[in-house]
Every structure is written in C-alpha cells, then in structure tokens.
Amino acid sequence: MTPTEAAPERSAANSSLDDVVAELRAREAFVFVSHVKPDGDTLGAGLALGLALRAMGKRVNYFQQDPVPRNLRFLPDAERVARALPADLPADALWVFCDMSDSSRAGEFLPALERRNMLDIDHHLANSRFGGLNYILEDECSTGTVVLRILRALGARVTPEIATCLLTTIMTDTGAFMHSNTNAQVLRLAAEMIDAGADKELITTEIFSNKRFAAIKIVGASLERAKLEDGGRYCWSLVDDAMLAAAGADGEDTEEIVQHLRAVEGVDVAALFKAYDGEVRVSLRSNGRVNVQSAAGRLGGGGHFRASGLTYRGPLAEAIEAVHAALLAEGL
Ligand code: AMP
Ligand code: MN
Ligand code: MN
C-alpha cells in the first residue's frame, strides 16, 4: 500500500479468544442483537451466550427488530427478545452481534453505538469486522458453535437450556445435518449437546415439522411457478403479496421453498424472489459449483459460498434480471 492510499477501515484480524473472554468478564450489562428476519442461528447463539452470562450474574437484554418467528418461540428465553430497550440500560453495556456480516443486518431500529461497545461474533464470509472486538470463524457451521468455543473459554456450564439453543443453531445452519458444512466434528458437537440435555425432539418438531397448512399451500404455489433455465442449471421462483394472501400464509412460511428448487436434479443454483412486505429479498442456494456469496455481494448482499441473500432496491422484474446477471458473472 502506498502512503497516499487510505487504510481499509476494517481489520481482517480476529480478536483473540482471551480478549473476548476478558471483555465479557469485565462488562456488567449486555445487549444481544440478532439480524432481521431472524433464524435459529442468530437467535440461538445470542440466547445461549446470554443464558451463560446471566448465570454469572450479568444483566442481559435482547434487541431484535423483527418479532421472534413462530417456529423459534420454543427457545429458552425467547420471550425476553424484543425491539424495545429498557430505559435504564447502562451506557457501557456491551452489544453483542451474533450471525451477521455487518451491523446493518440488525435493521434500521438499532441505536447508534460506539465501536468499543460492540462485539461481533459470526461465521459469515466477508464479515466487515464492525466491532471493537471481532470473533469470526468462517469454518464453523454456525455462529452457535463459535459461541460454544467462547463458553468453554469462559468456563461456563452448558446447561440443558444452553444445549438446546446451541443444537438449534447447528440444526438450522446445517439444514438438519444435510448441508455440506456437516462434518464429523459438527456431529460430535451435536452429540455433546444432546448429552448435555438438548431437546432434539423439540427442535425437530418445532422447526422442521409442525408446518401450518398455509405454509404447504404457499410452497405449492411457488413451486408451481418455478422456472428452469440455463440448460437446467438454474431454477428460480417467486412469492409475492398476492400469492401469500391467496394461501393465507406469511413470510415465515416461505423458508423451505428455495431448498426444493435447489434439490432439482442438475440444478447448480436456485433463487427465490420474495416480493412482499414492501421489499424484494432474494435467497440464493448453490450446490457448490457457483459462489453465491460473491453473486449476492455484487448486489449488496452476502452470506456463505452455498447460501446467501440480498435485498434488492428496485422492482421485482429488475431484481430477476440483476440476479441472473450476477450469477452468470460468477460462472453459472
Ligand atoms: P436466507 O436466504 O435469508 O436464508 O439467507 C441465506 C444466507 O444469506 C444467510 O447466511 C444470511 O445471513 C445471508 N443473507 C441473507 N440476506 C442478506 C443480506 N441482505 N445481506 C447480507 N447477507 C444476507
Ligand atoms: Mn442467520
Ligand atoms: Mn449462521
């Protein structure tokens, strides 16, 4: 780098585990932050670390812009998660962001924060290292397993409640052990969580079955409209407000659709365009040939090599064109 070039604002380096543990011990109050449209990883990771800190006598609050999805309300302490913050929150509370590559993923209601009061715990590629402390392990299957390393360094006991939260993060982000991030170590950690008292049956029932009838109707409606392009390598579909209304469904019922599109024989990349609630959000999934994190990154989104997402600022038809172009540019 020449002296005239500005130094990049983000530092690529992680904080040390010792520094993270020292900071957690030093602070008295915490706010755990999950990303918009929360999933089992962002919530489970924060709830697990929050439970451990509460057991150490710390004050713990949770900030999440969106409501807890129906299928995650079973998580221990989920009822404490809210958008509203207590009026007497100490100024030196540490805000702990779980499972997001940038703090903007927490949504527009996040108050302005000083960097030194932010801890970034994550496993996404291209994390912007927005915290005063950043602990990002890209090879971990979930942010929850990053948290488990922190819990061990803290010497915290993994209670059955914490184990349920952490097993939820693993099962969510591995697609119930189906995705390629499921290696032997992940299965060992999952077994450890079950030994520690995690309620696997509850997780399976609440997250992966117990679908509302409206949910299967919206899956059906979206699959009915699926298109197969690029010689069968690209499968995409959409869900819009009218389709949701016709099925009596809502955005929480659309989560599994993109997996079905990706599971079609010969498909390398699947996309689901979600044009509802005043936004166009896109879910991308890859079988490993095309890097969908890079493709989403071209349009301001992010994620992982095989699973990524973005919010498109513009009409649906433009989003469909732009995503296709980004995927072609990444080798679709
Ligand atoms: P989803 O398709 O919503 O399940 O998201 C798949 C992956 O992409 C997750 O790891 C998300 O954190 C990430 N992701 C989704 N939307 C965005 C976005 N707008 N910006 C950055 N990452 C995203
Ligand atoms: Mn997530
Ligand atoms: Mn995750």
Short mmCIF file of C-alpha atoms and ligand atoms in Angstrom, two decimals:
data_model
loop_
_atom_site.label_atom_id
_atom_site.label_comp_id
_atom_site.label_asym_id
_atom_site.label_seq_id
_atom_site.Cartn_x
_atom_site.Cartn_y
_atom_site.Cartn_z
CA MET A 1 0.00 0.00 0.00
CA THR A 2 1.35 3.45 -0.84
CA PRO A 3 1.17 6.10 1.91
CA THR A 4 -1.49 8.04 -0.01
CA GLU A 5 -3.93 5.11 -0.01
CA ALA A 6 -6.39 5.17 2.84
CA ALA A 7 -6.03 2.24 5.20
CA PRO A 8 -9.06 -0.03 5.00
CA GLU A 9 -11.43 0.66 7.85
CA ARG A 10 -11.98 -2.99 8.60
CA SER A 11 -9.25 -5.09 10.09
CA ALA A 12 -9.05 -8.61 8.75
CA ALA A 13 -7.70 -9.91 12.03
CA ASN A 14 -9.81 -11.53 14.71
CA SER A 15 -9.61 -10.50 18.32
CA SER A 16 -8.10 -13.23 20.45
CA LEU A 17 -10.37 -15.54 22.38
CA ASP A 18 -8.64 -14.29 25.55
CA ASP A 19 -9.58 -10.69 24.74
CA VAL A 20 -13.19 -11.68 24.06
CA VAL A 21 -13.40 -13.57 27.36
CA ALA A 22 -11.76 -10.69 29.28
CA GLU A 23 -14.28 -8.25 27.81
CA LEU A 24 -17.23 -10.50 28.70
CA ARG A 25 -15.94 -10.81 32.26
CA ALA A 26 -15.31 -7.07 32.58
CA ARG A 27 -18.72 -5.83 31.47
CA GLU A 28 -21.76 -5.95 33.69
CA ALA A 29 -24.52 -5.43 31.12
CA PHE A 30 -25.11 -6.90 27.67
CA VAL A 31 -27.49 -6.48 24.78
CA PHE A 32 -27.63 -9.36 22.32
CA VAL A 33 -28.52 -8.31 18.80
CA SER A 34 -29.92 -10.64 16.16
CA HIS A 35 -30.34 -9.97 12.45
CA VAL A 36 -33.57 -9.02 10.69
CA LYS A 37 -35.75 -11.96 9.65
CA PRO A 38 -34.12 -13.91 12.47
CA ASP A 39 -33.23 -17.57 12.12
CA GLY A 40 -32.29 -20.26 14.62
CA ASP A 41 -28.59 -19.38 14.46
CA THR A 42 -28.75 -15.65 15.19
CA LEU A 43 -31.27 -16.22 17.99
CA GLY A 44 -29.90 -19.47 19.41
CA ALA A 45 -26.33 -18.17 19.55
CA GLY A 46 -27.32 -14.99 21.41
CA LEU A 47 -29.71 -16.75 23.76
CA ALA A 48 -27.05 -19.36 24.63
CA LEU A 49 -24.36 -16.82 25.49
CA GLY A 50 -26.93 -14.64 27.25
CA LEU A 51 -28.05 -17.56 29.44
CA ALA A 52 -24.44 -18.26 30.40
CA LEU A 53 -23.78 -14.59 31.26
CA ARG A 54 -26.97 -14.39 33.31
CA ALA A 55 -25.79 -17.44 35.26
CA MET A 56 -22.63 -15.39 36.00
CA GLY A 57 -24.82 -12.65 37.49
CA LYS A 58 -24.66 -10.30 34.49
CA ARG A 59 -27.52 -8.19 33.20
CA VAL A 60 -28.69 -9.39 29.78
CA ASN A 61 -31.14 -7.86 27.31
CA TYR A 62 -32.05 -8.81 23.77
CA PHE A 63 -32.62 -6.49 20.84
CA GLN A 64 -34.22 -7.78 17.68
CA GLN A 65 -36.04 -5.62 15.18
CA ASP A 66 -38.44 -8.31 13.95
CA PRO A 67 -40.64 -10.49 16.15
CA VAL A 68 -39.43 -13.98 17.06
CA PRO A 69 -40.73 -16.30 14.29
CA ARG A 70 -43.41 -18.76 15.39
CA ASN A 71 -41.13 -21.75 14.94
CA LEU A 72 -38.44 -20.33 17.25
CA ARG A 73 -40.63 -19.31 20.16
CA PHE A 74 -39.79 -22.56 21.92
CA LEU A 75 -36.20 -21.40 22.50
CA PRO A 76 -35.36 -20.81 26.17
CA ASP A 77 -35.65 -17.07 26.99
CA ALA A 78 -37.15 -16.27 23.54
CA GLU A 79 -39.92 -14.37 25.33
CA ARG A 80 -37.29 -11.86 26.52
CA VAL A 81 -36.39 -10.86 22.95
CA ALA A 82 -37.87 -7.51 21.87
CA ARG A 83 -37.33 -4.35 19.85
CA ALA A 84 -37.86 -2.15 22.90
CA LEU A 85 -34.88 -1.50 25.16
CA PRO A 86 -35.02 -0.76 28.88
CA ALA A 87 -34.76 2.95 29.75
CA ASP A 88 -32.08 2.30 32.38
CA LEU A 89 -29.66 0.47 30.11
CA PRO A 90 -26.11 1.34 31.25
CA ALA A 91 -24.07 3.39 28.76
CA ASP A 92 -21.24 0.87 28.92
CA ALA A 93 -23.39 -2.14 28.03
CA LEU A 94 -21.66 -4.41 25.52
CA TRP A 95 -23.75 -5.00 22.39
CA VAL A 96 -23.08 -8.50 21.12
CA PHE A 97 -23.98 -9.09 17.45
CA CYS A 98 -24.45 -12.73 16.51
CA ASP A 99 -24.53 -14.16 12.99
CA MET A 100 -24.29 -11.07 10.80
CA SER A 101 -21.60 -9.91 8.44
CA ASP A 102 -22.42 -6.26 9.09
CA SER A 103 -24.25 -4.36 11.82
CA SER A 104 -26.65 -3.01 9.19
CA ARG A 105 -28.20 -6.51 9.19
CA ALA A 106 -29.62 -5.64 12.61
CA GLY A 107 -32.04 -3.27 10.88
CA GLU A 108 -32.85 0.41 10.98
CA PHE A 109 -34.00 0.50 14.61
CA LEU A 110 -30.57 -0.26 16.00
CA PRO A 111 -29.44 2.78 18.01
CA ALA A 112 -26.14 4.50 17.14
CA LEU A 113 -23.38 2.72 19.03
CA GLU A 114 -19.73 3.29 19.76
CA ARG A 115 -17.49 0.69 18.21
CA ARG A 116 -15.84 -0.10 21.55
CA ASN A 117 -19.26 -1.20 22.83
CA MET A 118 -19.76 -3.69 20.00
CA LEU A 119 -18.68 -7.34 19.88
CA ASP A 120 -19.11 -9.10 16.52
CA ILE A 121 -19.44 -12.92 16.73
CA ASP A 122 -20.01 -14.62 13.39
CA HIS A 123 -19.16 -17.27 10.79
CA HIS A 124 -20.05 -15.49 7.52
CA LEU A 125 -17.59 -14.87 4.70
CA ALA A 126 -16.61 -11.21 4.20
CA ASN A 127 -17.62 -10.08 7.68
CA SER A 128 -16.91 -6.33 7.84
CA ARG A 129 -15.39 -6.59 11.36
CA PHE A 130 -17.52 -3.75 12.60
CA GLY A 131 -16.97 -4.35 16.31
CA GLY A 132 -14.37 -3.11 18.76
CA LEU A 133 -13.84 -6.84 19.19
CA ASN A 134 -14.49 -9.30 16.37
CA TYR A 135 -14.55 -13.07 16.69
CA ILE A 136 -15.33 -14.60 13.29
CA LEU A 137 -14.65 -18.23 12.48
CA GLU A 138 -15.61 -18.83 8.86
CA ASP A 139 -15.08 -22.58 9.08
CA GLU A 140 -17.66 -23.05 11.83
CA CYS A 141 -21.03 -24.46 10.75
CA SER A 142 -22.95 -21.93 12.85
CA THR A 143 -22.43 -18.85 14.97
CA GLY A 144 -23.64 -21.05 17.82
CA THR A 145 -20.56 -23.25 17.59
CA VAL A 146 -18.41 -20.10 17.69
CA VAL A 147 -20.29 -19.21 20.88
CA LEU A 148 -19.59 -22.71 22.24
CA ARG A 149 -15.84 -22.01 21.95
CA ILE A 150 -16.36 -18.80 23.90
CA LEU A 151 -18.40 -20.61 26.55
CA ARG A 152 -15.63 -23.14 27.00
CA ALA A 153 -13.02 -20.41 27.34
CA LEU A 154 -15.28 -18.72 29.91
CA GLY A 155 -15.57 -21.99 31.82
CA ALA A 156 -19.36 -21.73 31.59
CA ARG A 157 -21.50 -24.80 32.23
CA VAL A 158 -23.55 -25.91 29.22
CA THR A 159 -26.98 -26.31 30.81
CA PRO A 160 -29.78 -28.22 29.03
CA GLU A 161 -31.27 -24.83 28.00
CA ILE A 162 -27.98 -23.63 26.53
CA ALA A 163 -27.51 -27.00 24.82
CA THR A 164 -30.96 -26.70 23.21
CA CYS A 165 -30.08 -23.22 21.92
CA LEU A 166 -26.75 -24.40 20.51
CA LEU A 167 -28.14 -27.57 18.94
CA THR A 168 -30.76 -25.34 17.30
CA THR A 169 -28.01 -23.22 15.73
CA ILE A 170 -26.32 -26.34 14.39
CA MET A 171 -29.51 -27.91 13.05
CA THR A 172 -30.69 -24.66 11.48
CA ASP A 173 -27.47 -23.85 9.67
CA THR A 174 -26.75 -27.43 8.55
CA GLY A 175 -30.33 -27.95 7.33
CA ALA A 176 -30.75 -30.68 9.95
CA PHE A 177 -27.31 -32.15 9.12
CA MET A 178 -27.95 -32.24 5.36
CA HIS A 179 -25.70 -29.40 4.12
CA SER A 180 -22.05 -29.84 3.20
CA ASN A 181 -20.95 -27.98 6.35
CA THR A 182 -21.92 -31.09 8.34
CA ASN A 183 -18.60 -32.76 9.11
CA ALA A 184 -17.63 -35.29 11.77
CA GLN A 185 -16.74 -32.54 14.24
CA VAL A 186 -20.18 -30.96 13.81
CA LEU A 187 -21.82 -34.31 14.55
CA ARG A 188 -19.62 -34.70 17.65
CA LEU A 189 -20.64 -31.26 18.88
CA ALA A 190 -24.29 -32.11 18.25
CA ALA A 191 -23.87 -35.35 20.22
CA GLU A 192 -22.26 -33.37 23.03
CA MET A 193 -25.22 -31.01 23.10
CA ILE A 194 -27.62 -33.96 23.32
CA ASP A 195 -25.51 -35.41 26.16
CA ALA A 196 -25.77 -32.02 27.88
CA GLY A 197 -29.56 -32.25 27.72
CA ALA A 198 -30.52 -30.57 24.45
CA ASP A 199 -34.07 -31.41 23.45
CA LYS A 200 -33.54 -32.59 19.87
CA GLU A 201 -37.10 -33.86 19.55
CA LEU A 202 -38.44 -30.40 20.40
CA ILE A 203 -36.15 -28.72 17.86
CA THR A 204 -37.09 -31.16 15.12
CA THR A 205 -40.78 -30.77 15.79
CA GLU A 206 -40.85 -27.01 16.17
CA ILE A 207 -38.51 -26.06 13.31
CA PHE A 208 -38.71 -28.86 10.77
CA SER A 209 -42.23 -30.19 11.08
CA ASN A 210 -45.41 -28.68 12.55
CA LYS A 211 -45.90 -26.67 9.34
CA ARG A 212 -49.05 -24.64 9.07
CA PHE A 213 -51.41 -25.79 6.30
CA ALA A 214 -50.97 -22.33 4.76
CA ALA A 215 -47.23 -23.00 4.63
CA ILE A 216 -47.57 -26.07 2.43
CA LYS A 217 -50.02 -24.17 0.23
CA ILE A 218 -47.54 -21.35 -0.38
CA VAL A 219 -44.76 -23.87 -1.05
CA GLY A 220 -47.05 -25.47 -3.63
CA ALA A 221 -47.98 -22.15 -5.24
CA SER A 222 -44.35 -21.10 -5.54
CA LEU A 223 -43.14 -24.47 -6.88
CA GLU A 224 -45.96 -24.33 -9.44
CA ARG A 225 -44.36 -21.15 -10.83
CA ALA A 226 -40.77 -22.40 -10.79
CA LYS A 227 -38.68 -21.87 -13.92
CA LEU A 228 -35.73 -23.94 -15.11
CA GLU A 229 -33.16 -22.01 -17.17
CA ASP A 230 -29.57 -22.05 -18.39
CA GLY A 231 -29.72 -25.61 -19.60
CA GLY A 232 -31.34 -26.78 -16.36
CA ARG A 233 -28.61 -25.37 -14.11
CA TYR A 234 -30.67 -22.50 -12.71
CA CYS A 235 -34.04 -22.94 -11.02
CA TRP A 236 -35.91 -19.95 -9.64
CA SER A 237 -39.30 -18.89 -8.44
CA LEU A 238 -41.03 -16.15 -6.52
CA VAL A 239 -43.52 -15.38 -3.80
CA ASP A 240 -45.42 -12.10 -3.75
CA ASP A 241 -48.07 -10.46 -1.60
CA ALA A 242 -50.93 -11.79 -3.74
CA MET A 243 -49.65 -15.37 -3.52
CA LEU A 244 -49.28 -15.10 0.26
CA ALA A 245 -52.78 -13.70 0.60
CA ALA A 246 -54.26 -16.45 -1.59
CA ALA A 247 -52.58 -19.13 0.54
CA GLY A 248 -53.35 -17.39 3.84
CA ALA A 249 -49.61 -17.50 4.51
CA ASP A 250 -46.96 -15.01 5.59
CA GLY A 251 -43.22 -14.55 5.13
CA GLU A 252 -42.39 -17.06 7.86
CA ASP A 253 -43.99 -19.78 5.77
CA THR A 254 -41.64 -19.35 2.77
CA GLU A 255 -38.37 -20.52 4.30
CA GLU A 256 -38.06 -24.01 2.83
CA ILE A 257 -39.09 -23.17 -0.75
CA VAL A 258 -35.59 -22.43 -2.02
CA GLN A 259 -34.32 -25.83 -0.80
CA HIS A 260 -36.86 -27.56 -3.03
CA LEU A 261 -35.68 -25.52 -6.02
CA ARG A 262 -32.04 -26.37 -5.30
CA ALA A 263 -32.87 -30.07 -4.91
CA VAL A 264 -33.92 -30.39 -8.56
CA GLU A 265 -31.66 -32.78 -10.46
CA GLY A 266 -28.98 -30.94 -12.43
CA VAL A 267 -29.54 -27.57 -10.73
CA ASP A 268 -26.41 -25.72 -9.64
CA VAL A 269 -28.09 -22.57 -8.33
CA ALA A 270 -31.57 -21.84 -7.02
CA ALA A 271 -33.09 -18.44 -6.34
CA LEU A 272 -36.28 -17.46 -4.57
CA PHE A 273 -37.51 -13.89 -5.07
CA LYS A 274 -39.56 -12.74 -2.08
CA ALA A 275 -41.53 -9.68 -3.15
CA TYR A 276 -43.64 -8.89 -0.12
CA ASP A 277 -43.78 -6.61 2.91
CA GLY A 278 -42.63 -3.74 0.67
CA GLU A 279 -39.27 -5.30 -0.22
CA VAL A 280 -37.70 -7.64 -2.74
CA ARG A 281 -35.48 -10.07 -0.89
CA VAL A 282 -33.67 -12.87 -2.65
CA SER A 283 -32.47 -16.21 -1.26
CA LEU A 284 -29.73 -17.95 -3.23
CA ARG A 285 -28.54 -21.55 -2.81
CA SER A 286 -25.74 -23.36 -4.63
CA ASN A 287 -24.64 -26.97 -4.88
CA GLY A 288 -21.03 -25.80 -4.51
CA ARG A 289 -20.09 -25.05 -8.12
CA VAL A 290 -21.05 -21.36 -8.12
CA ASN A 291 -20.17 -19.00 -5.26
CA VAL A 292 -23.50 -17.40 -4.37
CA GLN A 293 -21.91 -15.30 -1.61
CA SER A 294 -19.94 -13.46 -4.33
CA ALA A 295 -23.03 -13.20 -6.52
CA ALA A 296 -25.07 -11.70 -3.65
CA GLY A 297 -22.12 -9.45 -2.81
CA ARG A 298 -22.32 -7.88 -6.30
CA LEU A 299 -25.80 -6.65 -5.33
CA GLY A 300 -25.08 -5.56 -1.77
CA GLY A 301 -25.92 -8.85 -0.05
CA GLY A 302 -23.81 -11.60 1.44
CA GLY A 303 -23.79 -14.93 3.21
CA HIS A 304 -21.91 -18.15 2.54
CA PHE A 305 -20.50 -19.89 -0.55
CA ARG A 306 -23.58 -22.13 -0.85
CA ALA A 307 -26.25 -19.97 0.82
CA SER A 308 -26.62 -16.25 0.50
CA GLY A 309 -29.17 -13.49 0.33
CA LEU A 310 -29.74 -9.89 -0.60
CA THR A 311 -32.34 -7.15 -0.55
CA TYR A 312 -32.85 -5.59 -3.96
CA ARG A 313 -33.66 -1.87 -4.13
CA GLY A 314 -35.91 -1.78 -7.16
CA PRO A 315 -38.79 -3.59 -8.84
CA LEU A 316 -39.06 -7.38 -8.95
CA ALA A 317 -38.51 -7.65 -12.73
CA GLU A 318 -35.23 -5.75 -12.37
CA ALA A 319 -34.19 -7.94 -9.46
CA ILE A 320 -34.74 -11.07 -11.54
CA GLU A 321 -32.53 -9.67 -14.32
CA ALA A 322 -29.84 -8.38 -11.97
CA VAL A 323 -29.56 -11.63 -10.00
CA HIS A 324 -29.34 -13.65 -13.21
CA ALA A 325 -26.57 -11.38 -14.48
CA ALA A 326 -24.69 -11.63 -11.16
CA LEU A 327 -24.93 -15.42 -11.24
CA LEU A 328 -23.71 -15.58 -14.85
CA ALA A 329 -20.79 -13.36 -13.86
CA GLU A 330 -19.93 -15.88 -11.13
CA GLY A 331 -19.88 -18.73 -13.64
CA LEU A 332 -23.45 -20.07 -13.69
P1 AMP B 1 -31.60 -16.65 3.63
O1 AMP B 1 -31.75 -16.93 2.18
O2 AMP B 1 -32.39 -15.45 4.08
O3 AMP B 1 -31.84 -17.87 4.47
O4 AMP B 1 -30.10 -16.23 3.86
C1 AMP B 1 -29.05 -17.07 3.48
C2 AMP B 1 -27.75 -16.50 3.97
O5 AMP B 1 -27.52 -15.22 3.37
C3 AMP B 1 -27.69 -16.26 5.48
O6 AMP B 1 -26.39 -16.61 5.90
C4 AMP B 1 -27.92 -14.79 5.63
O7 AMP B 1 -27.27 -14.28 6.76
C5 AMP B 1 -27.35 -14.22 4.36
N1 AMP B 1 -28.11 -13.05 3.94
C6 AMP B 1 -29.43 -13.02 3.65
N2 AMP B 1 -29.83 -11.78 3.28
C7 AMP B 1 -28.72 -11.00 3.35
C8 AMP B 1 -28.46 -9.60 3.12
N3 AMP B 1 -29.43 -8.77 2.74
N4 AMP B 1 -27.20 -9.16 3.30
C9 AMP B 1 -26.22 -9.99 3.70
N5 AMP B 1 -26.39 -11.31 3.93
C10 AMP B 1 -27.62 -11.82 3.77
MN MN B 2 -28.55 -16.24 10.14
MN MN B 3 -25.42 -18.62 10.70
#
